C-alpha atoms as an extended CHARMM CRD file, in Angstrom:
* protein
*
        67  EXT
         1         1  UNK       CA             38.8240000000      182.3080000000       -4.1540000000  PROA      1               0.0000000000
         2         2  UNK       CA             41.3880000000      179.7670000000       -2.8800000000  PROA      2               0.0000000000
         3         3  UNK       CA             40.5070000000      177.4010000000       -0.8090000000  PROA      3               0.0000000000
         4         4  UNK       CA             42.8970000000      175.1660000000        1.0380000000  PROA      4               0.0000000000
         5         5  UNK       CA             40.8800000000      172.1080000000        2.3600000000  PROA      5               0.0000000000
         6         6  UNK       CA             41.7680000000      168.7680000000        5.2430000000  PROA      6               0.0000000000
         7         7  UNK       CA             39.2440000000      166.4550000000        4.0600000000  PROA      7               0.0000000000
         8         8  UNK       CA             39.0850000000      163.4170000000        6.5870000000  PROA      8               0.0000000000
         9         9  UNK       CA             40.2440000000      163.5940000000        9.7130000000  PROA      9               0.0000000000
        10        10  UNK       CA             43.0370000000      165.0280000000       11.1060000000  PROA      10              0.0000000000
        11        11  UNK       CA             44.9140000000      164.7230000000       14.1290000000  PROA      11              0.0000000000
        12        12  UNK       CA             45.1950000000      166.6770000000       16.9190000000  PROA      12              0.0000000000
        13        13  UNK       CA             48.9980000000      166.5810000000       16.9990000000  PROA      13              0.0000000000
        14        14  UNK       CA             49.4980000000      166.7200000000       13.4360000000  PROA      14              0.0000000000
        15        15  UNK       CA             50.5720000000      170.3990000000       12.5590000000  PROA      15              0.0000000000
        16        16  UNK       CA             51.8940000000      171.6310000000        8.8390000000  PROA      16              0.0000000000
        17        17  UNK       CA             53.9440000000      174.6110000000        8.5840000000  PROA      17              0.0000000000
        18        18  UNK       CA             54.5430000000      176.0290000000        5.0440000000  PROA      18              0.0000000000
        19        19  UNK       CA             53.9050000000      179.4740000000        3.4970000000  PROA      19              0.0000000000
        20        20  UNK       CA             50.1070000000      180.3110000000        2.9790000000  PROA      20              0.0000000000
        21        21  UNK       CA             51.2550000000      183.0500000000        0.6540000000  PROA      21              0.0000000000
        22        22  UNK       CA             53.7880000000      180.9310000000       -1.7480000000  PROA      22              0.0000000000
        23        23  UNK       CA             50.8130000000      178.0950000000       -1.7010000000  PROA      23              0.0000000000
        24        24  UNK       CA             48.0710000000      180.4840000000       -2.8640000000  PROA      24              0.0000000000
        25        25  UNK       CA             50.5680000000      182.0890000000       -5.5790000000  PROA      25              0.0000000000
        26        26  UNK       CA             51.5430000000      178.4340000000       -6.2480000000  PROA      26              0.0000000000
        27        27  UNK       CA             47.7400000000      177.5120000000       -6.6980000000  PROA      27              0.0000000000
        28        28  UNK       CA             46.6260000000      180.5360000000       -8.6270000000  PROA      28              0.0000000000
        29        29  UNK       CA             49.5410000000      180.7300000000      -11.5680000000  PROA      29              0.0000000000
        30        30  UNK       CA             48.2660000000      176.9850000000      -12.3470000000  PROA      30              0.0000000000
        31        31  UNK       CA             44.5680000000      177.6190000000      -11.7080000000  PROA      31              0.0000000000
        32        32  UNK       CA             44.2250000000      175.5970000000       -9.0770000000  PROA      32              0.0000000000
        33        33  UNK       CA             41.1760000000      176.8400000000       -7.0970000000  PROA      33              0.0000000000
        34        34  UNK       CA             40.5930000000      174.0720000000       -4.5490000000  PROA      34              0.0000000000
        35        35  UNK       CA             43.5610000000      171.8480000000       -2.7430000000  PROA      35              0.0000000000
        36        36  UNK       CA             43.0380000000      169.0490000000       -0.4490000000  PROA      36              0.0000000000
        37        37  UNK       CA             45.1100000000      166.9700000000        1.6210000000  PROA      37              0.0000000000
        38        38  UNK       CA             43.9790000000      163.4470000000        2.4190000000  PROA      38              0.0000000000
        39        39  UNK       CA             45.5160000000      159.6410000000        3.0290000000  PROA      39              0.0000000000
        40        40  UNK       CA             48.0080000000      159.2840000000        5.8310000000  PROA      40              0.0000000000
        41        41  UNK       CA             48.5290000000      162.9120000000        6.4290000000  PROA      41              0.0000000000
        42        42  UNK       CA             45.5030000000      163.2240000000        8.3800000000  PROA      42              0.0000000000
        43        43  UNK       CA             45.9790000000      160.5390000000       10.9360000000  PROA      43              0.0000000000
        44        44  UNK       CA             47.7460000000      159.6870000000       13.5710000000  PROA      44              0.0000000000
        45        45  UNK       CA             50.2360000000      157.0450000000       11.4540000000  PROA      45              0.0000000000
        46        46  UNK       CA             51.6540000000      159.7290000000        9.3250000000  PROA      46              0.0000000000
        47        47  UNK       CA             55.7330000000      160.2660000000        9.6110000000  PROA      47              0.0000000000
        48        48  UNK       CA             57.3390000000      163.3450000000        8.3650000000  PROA      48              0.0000000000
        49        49  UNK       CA             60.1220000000      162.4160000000        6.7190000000  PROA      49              0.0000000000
        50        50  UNK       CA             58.7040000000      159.0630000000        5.7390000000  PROA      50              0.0000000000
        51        51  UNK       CA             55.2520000000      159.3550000000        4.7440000000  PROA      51              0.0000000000
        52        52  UNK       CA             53.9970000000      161.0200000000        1.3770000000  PROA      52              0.0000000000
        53        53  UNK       CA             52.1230000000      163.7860000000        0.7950000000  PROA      53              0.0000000000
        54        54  UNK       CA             48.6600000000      163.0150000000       -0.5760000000  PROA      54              0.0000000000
        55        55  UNK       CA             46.9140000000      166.0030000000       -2.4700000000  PROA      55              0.0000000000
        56        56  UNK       CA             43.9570000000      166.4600000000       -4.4970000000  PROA      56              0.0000000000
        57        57  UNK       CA             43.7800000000      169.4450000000       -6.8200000000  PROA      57              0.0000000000
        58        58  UNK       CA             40.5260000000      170.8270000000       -8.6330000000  PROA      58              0.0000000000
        59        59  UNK       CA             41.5650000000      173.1670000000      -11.6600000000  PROA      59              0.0000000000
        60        60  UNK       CA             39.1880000000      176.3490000000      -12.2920000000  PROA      60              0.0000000000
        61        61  UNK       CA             36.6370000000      175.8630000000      -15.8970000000  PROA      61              0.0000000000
        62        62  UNK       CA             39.2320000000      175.1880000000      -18.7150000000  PROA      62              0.0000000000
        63        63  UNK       CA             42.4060000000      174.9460000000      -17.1810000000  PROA      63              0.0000000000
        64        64  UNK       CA             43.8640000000      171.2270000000      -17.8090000000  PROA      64              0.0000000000
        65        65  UNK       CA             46.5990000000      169.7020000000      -15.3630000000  PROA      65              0.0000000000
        66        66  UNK       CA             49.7960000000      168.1850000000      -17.3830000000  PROA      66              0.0000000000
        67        67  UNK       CA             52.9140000000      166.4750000000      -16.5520000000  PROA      67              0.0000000000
């Protein structure tokens, strides 16, 4: 199972729109089976449009990440 995880805090106004569907077949066809968001993202101080996009992937047993 997918899990898409906000580890920290996040703030009340902060809202991200994308499409859970396209995410999860993102996630699987890589075997990515846990993402999280962290850093400025989850506060108050983070600027869309400015600020990057922290996220933490955890691969399923025996699938490797590359570049």
């Amino acid at each position: 199972n997918l899990r898409l995880v906000k580890s920290g805090f996040m703030s009340s106004q902060m809202q991200l729109n994308f499409d859970h569907q396209a995410l999860a077949d993102f996630c699987r066809a890589r075997g990515i089976r846990k993402l999280s968001l962290f850093g400025s993202a989850l506060r108050d101080d983070f600027r869309s449009g400015e600020s990057d996009l922290d996220v933490l992937a955890e691969f399923e047993p025996g699938n490797e990440a590359t570049i």
